[in-house]
């Protein structure tokens, strides 16, 4: 922090195929973040994955898939710290220390846990209940200051802020209280078939979800069959969620704003407009898919990259853990 730039920290789940919403809302933000963070720290959060039933061999593969996508999208391990969460044991250790200042009631209020478990609460793993404490440890162990995540993670970030404050109040000034950073553009890329809901591999429609690794044909098919709205103007409006979503996607792909897109497609039919959106998405994702196909097969190189990242991460995390242990009266 010598030059006063904030430490950025974010984590991405290894499970679930990555889609256009993840790409625009998270992955691209990481790539921008690495150029100004000091340092920017990104991690594939495999420890979080054990909170739901999973297969160990599959988890290992999915971590490598996710790592390869992030590298293909432009994360540069020379300019950021990029690693696998489980490689840095300080995350697990820090989680336990932070549990001293996290109440059962705090966790009981987390809406994501309630939504995910519904009536099956009794059967949910305690890891799922405990998930927000691990997430707090992820950030606090680096004294991260900015946490770029989606709106759905707001409550978890609020809790980590509270945990940091309580720790400092109880044991003395030790941890940094981080800030939530919402993406400026493309925070809400919606499902192409059901534009009232967010694009998602768990809650959305397969046909309405463009995957980062979809080939050109699949992208054209999905964008071409996107639902539009009644009327025929290419104009963003609350009663035109389908068209608004397509405008936002094209605006992001081209790096412009809604107004420019509306102006360019004034008087143009939905068919031609959708073709332009498909072109934009293909141009955005095709280079990522091509690089992914080069990177993913070389597992030894991927593992080496993650191991080097973990070493850099540990150098920071171990200092915080030592301070925390000292404050808490251990050793
Ligand atoms: N819970 C986050 C999500 O589902 C992932 C995550 C885990 C995370 N640890 C984090 C995000 C720390 C930011 C910071 O998207």
Short mmCIF file of C-alpha atoms and ligand atoms in Angstrom, two decimals:
data_model
loop_
_atom_site.label_atom_id
_atom_site.label_comp_id
_atom_site.label_asym_id
_atom_site.label_seq_id
_atom_site.Cartn_x
_atom_site.Cartn_y
_atom_site.Cartn_z
CA UNK A 1 0.00 0.00 0.00
CA UNK A 2 3.05 2.22 -0.21
CA UNK A 3 1.50 4.33 -2.97
CA UNK A 4 -1.90 4.39 -1.33
CA UNK A 5 -3.79 2.12 -3.72
CA UNK A 6 -6.33 -0.16 -2.09
CA UNK A 7 -5.97 -3.90 -1.90
CA UNK A 8 -8.68 -5.54 -4.00
CA UNK A 9 -9.86 -9.03 -3.07
CA UNK A 10 -12.46 -11.20 -4.72
CA UNK A 11 -13.30 -14.87 -4.92
CA UNK A 12 -15.03 -16.89 -7.59
CA UNK A 13 -16.81 -20.22 -7.18
CA UNK A 14 -15.32 -23.11 -9.15
CA UNK A 15 -18.64 -24.88 -9.55
CA UNK A 16 -21.21 -24.04 -12.20
CA UNK A 17 -20.32 -23.19 -15.80
CA UNK A 18 -19.27 -19.56 -16.18
CA UNK A 19 -21.69 -17.46 -18.21
CA UNK A 20 -21.89 -14.05 -19.83
CA UNK A 21 -23.23 -12.50 -16.61
CA UNK A 22 -20.21 -13.77 -14.64
CA UNK A 23 -17.92 -12.64 -17.42
CA UNK A 24 -19.22 -9.09 -17.57
CA UNK A 25 -20.09 -8.60 -13.91
CA UNK A 26 -17.07 -10.27 -12.31
CA UNK A 27 -14.32 -11.70 -14.51
CA UNK A 28 -13.81 -8.57 -16.61
CA UNK A 29 -13.82 -6.44 -13.46
CA UNK A 30 -10.98 -8.55 -12.08
CA UNK A 31 -8.96 -7.94 -15.20
CA UNK A 32 -9.49 -4.18 -14.85
CA UNK A 33 -8.77 -4.39 -11.14
CA UNK A 34 -5.39 -6.03 -11.57
CA UNK A 35 -4.10 -2.93 -13.34
CA UNK A 36 -4.81 -0.64 -10.43
CA UNK A 37 -4.84 -2.85 -7.33
CA UNK A 38 -1.88 -2.93 -5.03
CA UNK A 39 -2.05 -5.82 -5.04
CA UNK A 40 -5.21 -7.26 -6.55
CA UNK A 41 -5.87 -10.69 -5.10
CA UNK A 42 -8.20 -13.20 -6.74
CA UNK A 43 -8.96 -16.70 -5.64
CA UNK A 44 -10.91 -19.72 -6.73
CA UNK A 45 -12.91 -20.51 -3.62
CA UNK A 46 -12.88 -24.29 -3.52
CA UNK A 47 -13.25 -24.43 0.27
CA UNK A 48 -16.69 -22.89 -0.14
CA UNK A 49 -17.70 -25.72 -2.47
CA UNK A 50 -17.78 -28.34 0.28
CA UNK A 51 -20.78 -26.61 1.82
CA UNK A 52 -23.01 -28.54 -0.61
CA UNK A 53 -22.73 -32.20 -1.69
CA UNK A 54 -19.82 -32.56 -4.15
CA UNK A 55 -17.41 -35.01 -5.72
CA UNK A 56 -13.71 -34.48 -4.83
CA UNK A 57 -12.35 -35.49 -8.23
CA UNK A 58 -14.86 -33.27 -9.98
CA UNK A 59 -14.01 -30.33 -7.71
CA UNK A 60 -10.34 -30.56 -8.68
CA UNK A 61 -11.30 -30.44 -12.39
CA UNK A 62 -13.69 -27.53 -11.95
CA UNK A 63 -11.02 -25.50 -10.14
CA UNK A 64 -8.72 -25.95 -13.14
CA UNK A 65 -11.54 -25.03 -15.55
CA UNK A 66 -12.24 -21.84 -13.63
CA UNK A 67 -8.56 -20.95 -13.33
CA UNK A 68 -8.11 -21.45 -17.08
CA UNK A 69 -11.12 -19.24 -17.87
CA UNK A 70 -9.79 -16.43 -15.70
CA UNK A 71 -6.34 -16.65 -17.26
CA UNK A 72 -7.88 -16.81 -20.73
CA UNK A 73 -9.91 -13.69 -19.92
CA UNK A 74 -6.71 -11.79 -19.17
CA UNK A 75 -5.79 -12.29 -15.52
CA UNK A 76 -2.04 -11.99 -15.48
CA UNK A 77 -0.33 -13.77 -12.57
CA UNK A 78 2.59 -11.36 -12.96
CA UNK A 79 0.35 -8.41 -12.19
CA UNK A 80 -2.01 -9.88 -9.60
CA UNK A 81 -2.06 -12.64 -7.00
CA UNK A 82 -4.12 -15.52 -8.32
CA UNK A 83 -4.49 -18.76 -6.39
CA UNK A 84 -6.66 -21.59 -5.12
CA UNK A 85 -8.18 -20.92 -1.70
CA UNK A 86 -7.50 -24.37 -0.24
CA UNK A 87 -3.77 -23.98 -1.00
CA UNK A 88 -3.52 -21.26 1.63
CA UNK A 89 -4.36 -22.81 5.01
CA UNK A 90 -4.50 -19.40 6.65
CA UNK A 91 -8.06 -19.05 5.28
CA UNK A 92 -9.23 -22.04 7.28
CA UNK A 93 -7.37 -20.99 10.38
CA UNK A 94 -8.60 -17.40 10.22
CA UNK A 95 -12.18 -18.64 9.93
CA UNK A 96 -11.94 -20.21 13.38
CA UNK A 97 -10.45 -17.10 14.96
CA UNK A 98 -13.19 -14.92 13.49
CA UNK A 99 -15.87 -17.22 14.82
CA UNK A 100 -15.15 -15.75 18.28
CA UNK A 101 -16.69 -12.45 17.16
CA UNK A 102 -19.46 -13.86 14.97
CA UNK A 103 -22.71 -14.72 16.68
CA UNK A 104 -25.08 -17.49 15.78
CA UNK A 105 -27.72 -14.80 15.29
CA UNK A 106 -25.57 -13.02 12.67
CA UNK A 107 -25.44 -16.17 10.59
CA UNK A 108 -29.08 -16.94 11.19
CA UNK A 109 -29.99 -13.66 9.51
CA UNK A 110 -28.20 -14.44 6.24
CA UNK A 111 -30.85 -14.53 3.55
CA UNK A 112 -28.75 -16.55 1.13
CA UNK A 113 -28.60 -19.43 3.59
CA UNK A 114 -32.35 -19.27 4.09
CA UNK A 115 -33.02 -19.15 0.37
CA UNK A 116 -30.63 -21.95 -0.43
CA UNK A 117 -31.89 -24.30 2.24
CA UNK A 118 -35.60 -23.52 2.35
CA UNK A 119 -37.45 -26.21 4.24
CA UNK A 120 -34.41 -28.53 4.20
CA UNK A 121 -32.59 -26.42 6.82
CA UNK A 122 -32.06 -29.32 9.21
CA UNK A 123 -30.16 -31.27 6.58
CA UNK A 124 -27.94 -28.43 5.34
CA UNK A 125 -24.29 -28.81 6.26
CA UNK A 126 -22.96 -26.59 9.01
CA UNK A 127 -20.40 -25.50 6.41
CA UNK A 128 -23.21 -23.84 4.48
CA UNK A 129 -24.34 -22.03 7.61
CA UNK A 130 -20.76 -21.04 8.28
CA UNK A 131 -19.99 -19.94 4.72
CA UNK A 132 -20.07 -16.18 5.49
CA UNK A 133 -17.35 -16.54 8.15
CA UNK A 134 -15.03 -18.24 5.67
CA UNK A 135 -15.83 -15.48 3.19
CA UNK A 136 -14.97 -12.86 5.83
CA UNK A 137 -11.69 -14.67 6.53
CA UNK A 138 -10.87 -14.65 2.80
CA UNK A 139 -10.87 -10.88 2.69
CA UNK A 140 -9.76 -9.95 6.21
CA UNK A 141 -6.69 -12.22 6.15
CA UNK A 142 -5.28 -9.96 3.38
CA UNK A 143 -6.56 -6.76 4.96
CA UNK A 144 -8.42 -6.31 1.70
CA UNK A 145 -10.08 -2.93 1.23
CA UNK A 146 -12.23 -3.34 -1.86
CA UNK A 147 -14.42 -6.34 -2.54
CA UNK A 148 -15.85 -6.39 -6.06
CA UNK A 149 -18.84 -8.73 -5.99
CA UNK A 150 -22.43 -8.85 -7.16
CA UNK A 151 -25.38 -7.32 -5.34
CA UNK A 152 -26.32 -10.79 -4.06
CA UNK A 153 -23.21 -10.73 -1.85
CA UNK A 154 -24.00 -7.41 -0.17
CA UNK A 155 -25.20 -8.96 3.09
CA UNK A 156 -22.10 -11.14 3.33
CA UNK A 157 -19.85 -8.11 2.86
CA UNK A 158 -21.83 -6.17 5.47
CA UNK A 159 -21.24 -9.03 7.90
CA UNK A 160 -17.49 -9.17 7.19
CA UNK A 161 -17.31 -5.44 7.89
CA UNK A 162 -19.07 -5.99 11.19
CA UNK A 163 -16.76 -8.90 12.06
CA UNK A 164 -13.69 -6.73 11.38
CA UNK A 165 -15.07 -3.90 13.52
CA UNK A 166 -15.92 -6.24 16.37
CA UNK A 167 -12.54 -7.91 16.25
CA UNK A 168 -10.82 -4.53 16.46
CA UNK A 169 -13.07 -3.40 19.29
CA UNK A 170 -12.50 -6.59 21.25
CA UNK A 171 -8.79 -7.27 20.60
CA UNK A 172 -7.38 -3.93 19.44
CA UNK A 173 -6.93 -2.37 16.00
CA UNK A 174 -5.80 -5.27 13.80
CA UNK A 175 -8.08 -5.80 10.81
CA UNK A 176 -9.15 -3.52 7.97
CA UNK A 177 -12.86 -2.89 7.36
CA UNK A 178 -13.40 -3.57 3.64
CA UNK A 179 -15.83 -1.90 1.23
CA UNK A 180 -18.27 -3.47 -1.17
CA UNK A 181 -17.64 -2.47 -4.79
CA UNK A 182 -20.48 -3.14 -7.21
CA UNK A 183 -19.60 -3.37 -10.90
CA UNK A 184 -20.40 -0.14 -12.75
CA UNK A 185 -21.50 -1.81 -15.96
CA UNK A 186 -23.31 -5.01 -16.64
CA UNK A 187 -24.13 -5.75 -13.00
CA UNK A 188 -27.40 -7.23 -14.13
CA UNK A 189 -27.18 -9.29 -17.25
CA UNK A 190 -30.53 -11.03 -17.49
CA UNK A 191 -31.60 -14.41 -18.83
CA UNK A 192 -32.29 -14.11 -22.57
CA UNK A 193 -35.46 -16.18 -22.30
CA UNK A 194 -36.72 -14.78 -19.01
CA UNK A 195 -35.34 -11.24 -18.86
CA UNK A 196 -36.97 -10.62 -15.46
CA UNK A 197 -34.39 -12.86 -13.82
CA UNK A 198 -30.63 -12.76 -13.69
CA UNK A 199 -28.61 -14.93 -16.02
CA UNK A 200 -27.60 -17.95 -13.94
CA UNK A 201 -26.60 -21.56 -14.44
CA UNK A 202 -28.66 -22.63 -11.45
CA UNK A 203 -31.82 -20.55 -11.65
CA UNK A 204 -32.06 -19.60 -15.31
CA UNK A 205 -32.97 -21.28 -18.58
CA UNK A 206 -30.22 -23.12 -20.53
CA UNK A 207 -31.33 -21.47 -23.77
CA UNK A 208 -31.25 -18.03 -22.15
CA UNK A 209 -27.78 -18.47 -20.65
CA UNK A 210 -24.75 -17.75 -22.85
CA UNK A 211 -21.74 -19.64 -21.52
CA UNK A 212 -18.26 -18.15 -21.76
CA UNK A 213 -17.17 -21.31 -23.58
CA UNK A 214 -20.12 -21.49 -26.00
CA UNK A 215 -19.02 -21.66 -29.63
CA UNK A 216 -20.13 -19.13 -32.21
CA UNK A 217 -23.02 -21.27 -33.40
CA UNK A 218 -24.43 -21.68 -29.89
CA UNK A 219 -24.08 -17.96 -29.18
CA UNK A 220 -25.90 -17.00 -32.38
CA UNK A 221 -28.67 -19.45 -31.64
CA UNK A 222 -29.20 -18.22 -28.08
CA UNK A 223 -29.06 -14.51 -28.93
CA UNK A 224 -31.17 -15.05 -32.04
CA UNK A 225 -33.94 -16.66 -30.02
CA UNK A 226 -33.82 -14.14 -27.17
CA UNK A 227 -37.27 -12.86 -26.24
CA UNK A 228 -37.84 -9.27 -27.21
CA UNK A 229 -40.91 -7.28 -26.32
CA UNK A 230 -43.99 -6.07 -28.05
CA UNK A 231 -43.33 -2.95 -30.04
CA UNK A 232 -40.41 -2.63 -32.38
CA UNK A 233 -38.18 0.12 -31.09
CA UNK A 234 -34.66 -0.61 -29.88
CA UNK A 235 -35.04 1.41 -26.71
CA UNK A 236 -34.24 0.68 -23.06
CA UNK A 237 -37.32 0.94 -20.83
CA UNK A 238 -38.67 -0.78 -17.72
CA UNK A 239 -41.51 -2.36 -19.71
CA UNK A 240 -39.02 -3.69 -22.29
CA UNK A 241 -36.75 -5.95 -20.19
CA UNK A 242 -35.76 -8.19 -23.12
CA UNK A 243 -34.67 -5.39 -25.42
CA UNK A 244 -33.07 -3.48 -22.55
CA UNK A 245 -30.97 -6.51 -21.69
CA UNK A 246 -29.80 -6.90 -25.29
CA UNK A 247 -28.94 -3.18 -25.45
CA UNK A 248 -26.90 -3.51 -22.24
CA UNK A 249 -25.09 -6.57 -23.55
CA UNK A 250 -24.16 -4.86 -26.79
CA UNK A 251 -23.16 -1.68 -24.98
CA UNK A 252 -20.78 -3.67 -22.77
CA UNK A 253 -19.41 -5.67 -25.72
CA UNK A 254 -18.66 -2.47 -27.60
CA UNK A 255 -17.56 -0.44 -24.59
CA UNK A 256 -20.21 2.25 -25.15
CA UNK A 257 -23.43 3.34 -23.45
CA UNK A 258 -27.11 2.62 -23.95
CA UNK A 259 -27.70 5.91 -25.75
CA UNK A 260 -25.15 5.16 -28.47
CA UNK A 261 -26.76 1.79 -29.11
CA UNK A 262 -30.26 3.28 -29.19
CA UNK A 263 -29.14 5.92 -31.65
CA UNK A 264 -27.38 3.46 -33.93
CA UNK A 265 -30.35 1.09 -34.06
CA UNK A 266 -33.04 3.73 -34.34
CA UNK A 267 -35.50 2.41 -36.92
CA UNK A 268 -33.71 -0.95 -37.24
CA UNK A 269 -35.80 -4.13 -36.80
CA UNK A 270 -35.28 -6.58 -33.95
CA UNK A 271 -33.86 -9.22 -36.29
CA UNK A 272 -30.97 -7.04 -37.45
CA UNK A 273 -30.46 -5.71 -33.96
CA UNK A 274 -30.15 -9.23 -32.54
CA UNK A 275 -27.67 -10.15 -35.27
CA UNK A 276 -25.53 -7.20 -34.17
CA UNK A 277 -25.77 -8.28 -30.53
CA UNK A 278 -24.71 -11.81 -31.50
CA UNK A 279 -21.71 -10.37 -33.40
CA UNK A 280 -20.76 -8.35 -30.35
CA UNK A 281 -20.96 -11.33 -27.99
CA UNK A 282 -19.01 -13.55 -30.38
CA UNK A 283 -16.26 -10.92 -30.61
CA UNK A 284 -16.20 -10.62 -26.84
CA UNK A 285 -16.06 -14.33 -26.03
CA UNK A 286 -14.37 -16.04 -29.00
CA UNK A 287 -10.84 -14.94 -28.03
CA UNK A 288 -11.44 -16.17 -24.47
CA UNK A 289 -12.58 -19.58 -25.69
CA UNK A 290 -9.59 -19.88 -28.01
CA UNK A 291 -7.11 -19.05 -25.26
CA UNK A 292 -8.95 -21.38 -22.88
CA UNK A 293 -8.45 -24.24 -25.28
CA UNK A 294 -4.72 -23.57 -25.28
CA UNK A 295 -4.41 -23.14 -21.52
CA UNK A 296 -6.73 -25.81 -20.08
CA UNK A 297 -4.96 -28.98 -21.34
CA UNK A 298 -1.66 -28.08 -19.67
CA UNK A 299 -2.61 -28.99 -16.11
CA UNK A 300 0.97 -28.96 -14.89
CA UNK A 301 1.36 -25.35 -15.98
CA UNK A 302 -1.96 -24.41 -14.38
CA UNK A 303 -0.96 -26.07 -11.13
CA UNK A 304 2.38 -24.28 -11.20
CA UNK A 305 0.65 -20.93 -11.73
CA UNK A 306 -1.73 -21.56 -8.83
CA UNK A 307 1.11 -22.75 -6.58
CA UNK A 308 3.15 -19.62 -7.29
CA UNK A 309 0.09 -17.49 -6.54
CA UNK A 310 -0.53 -19.35 -3.28
CA UNK A 311 3.01 -18.63 -2.18
CA UNK A 312 2.55 -14.90 -2.72
CA UNK A 313 -0.83 -15.02 -0.96
CA UNK A 314 0.61 -16.87 2.02
CA UNK A 315 3.32 -14.26 2.46
CA UNK A 316 0.58 -11.70 3.19
CA UNK A 317 -1.92 -13.92 5.00
CA UNK A 318 0.63 -15.34 7.42
CA UNK A 319 1.49 -11.86 8.70
CA UNK A 320 -2.16 -11.13 9.50
CA UNK A 321 -2.64 -14.52 11.15
CA UNK A 322 0.43 -13.91 13.32
CA UNK A 323 -0.98 -10.53 14.41
CA UNK A 324 -4.38 -12.07 15.11
CA UNK A 325 -2.87 -14.89 17.17
CA UNK A 326 -0.80 -12.45 19.16
CA UNK A 327 -3.87 -10.28 19.86
CA UNK A 328 -5.96 -13.26 20.83
CA UNK A 329 -3.44 -14.59 23.32
CA UNK A 330 -2.11 -17.65 21.49
CA UNK A 331 1.46 -18.89 21.50
N1 LIG B 1 -19.53 -15.91 -1.95
C1 LIG B 1 -18.99 -15.38 -3.17
C2 LIG B 1 -19.96 -15.70 -4.33
O1 LIG B 1 -20.74 -16.60 -4.23
C3 LIG B 1 -17.64 -15.96 -3.49
C4 LIG B 1 -16.61 -15.56 -2.48
C5 LIG B 1 -16.05 -16.34 -1.52
C6 LIG B 1 -16.07 -14.27 -2.31
N2 LIG B 1 -15.16 -15.63 -0.81
C7 LIG B 1 -15.15 -14.36 -1.25
C8 LIG B 1 -16.26 -13.05 -2.97
C9 LIG B 1 -14.44 -13.23 -0.79
C10 LIG B 1 -15.55 -11.95 -2.51
C11 LIG B 1 -14.66 -12.04 -1.44
O2 LIG B 1 -19.89 -15.05 -5.34
#
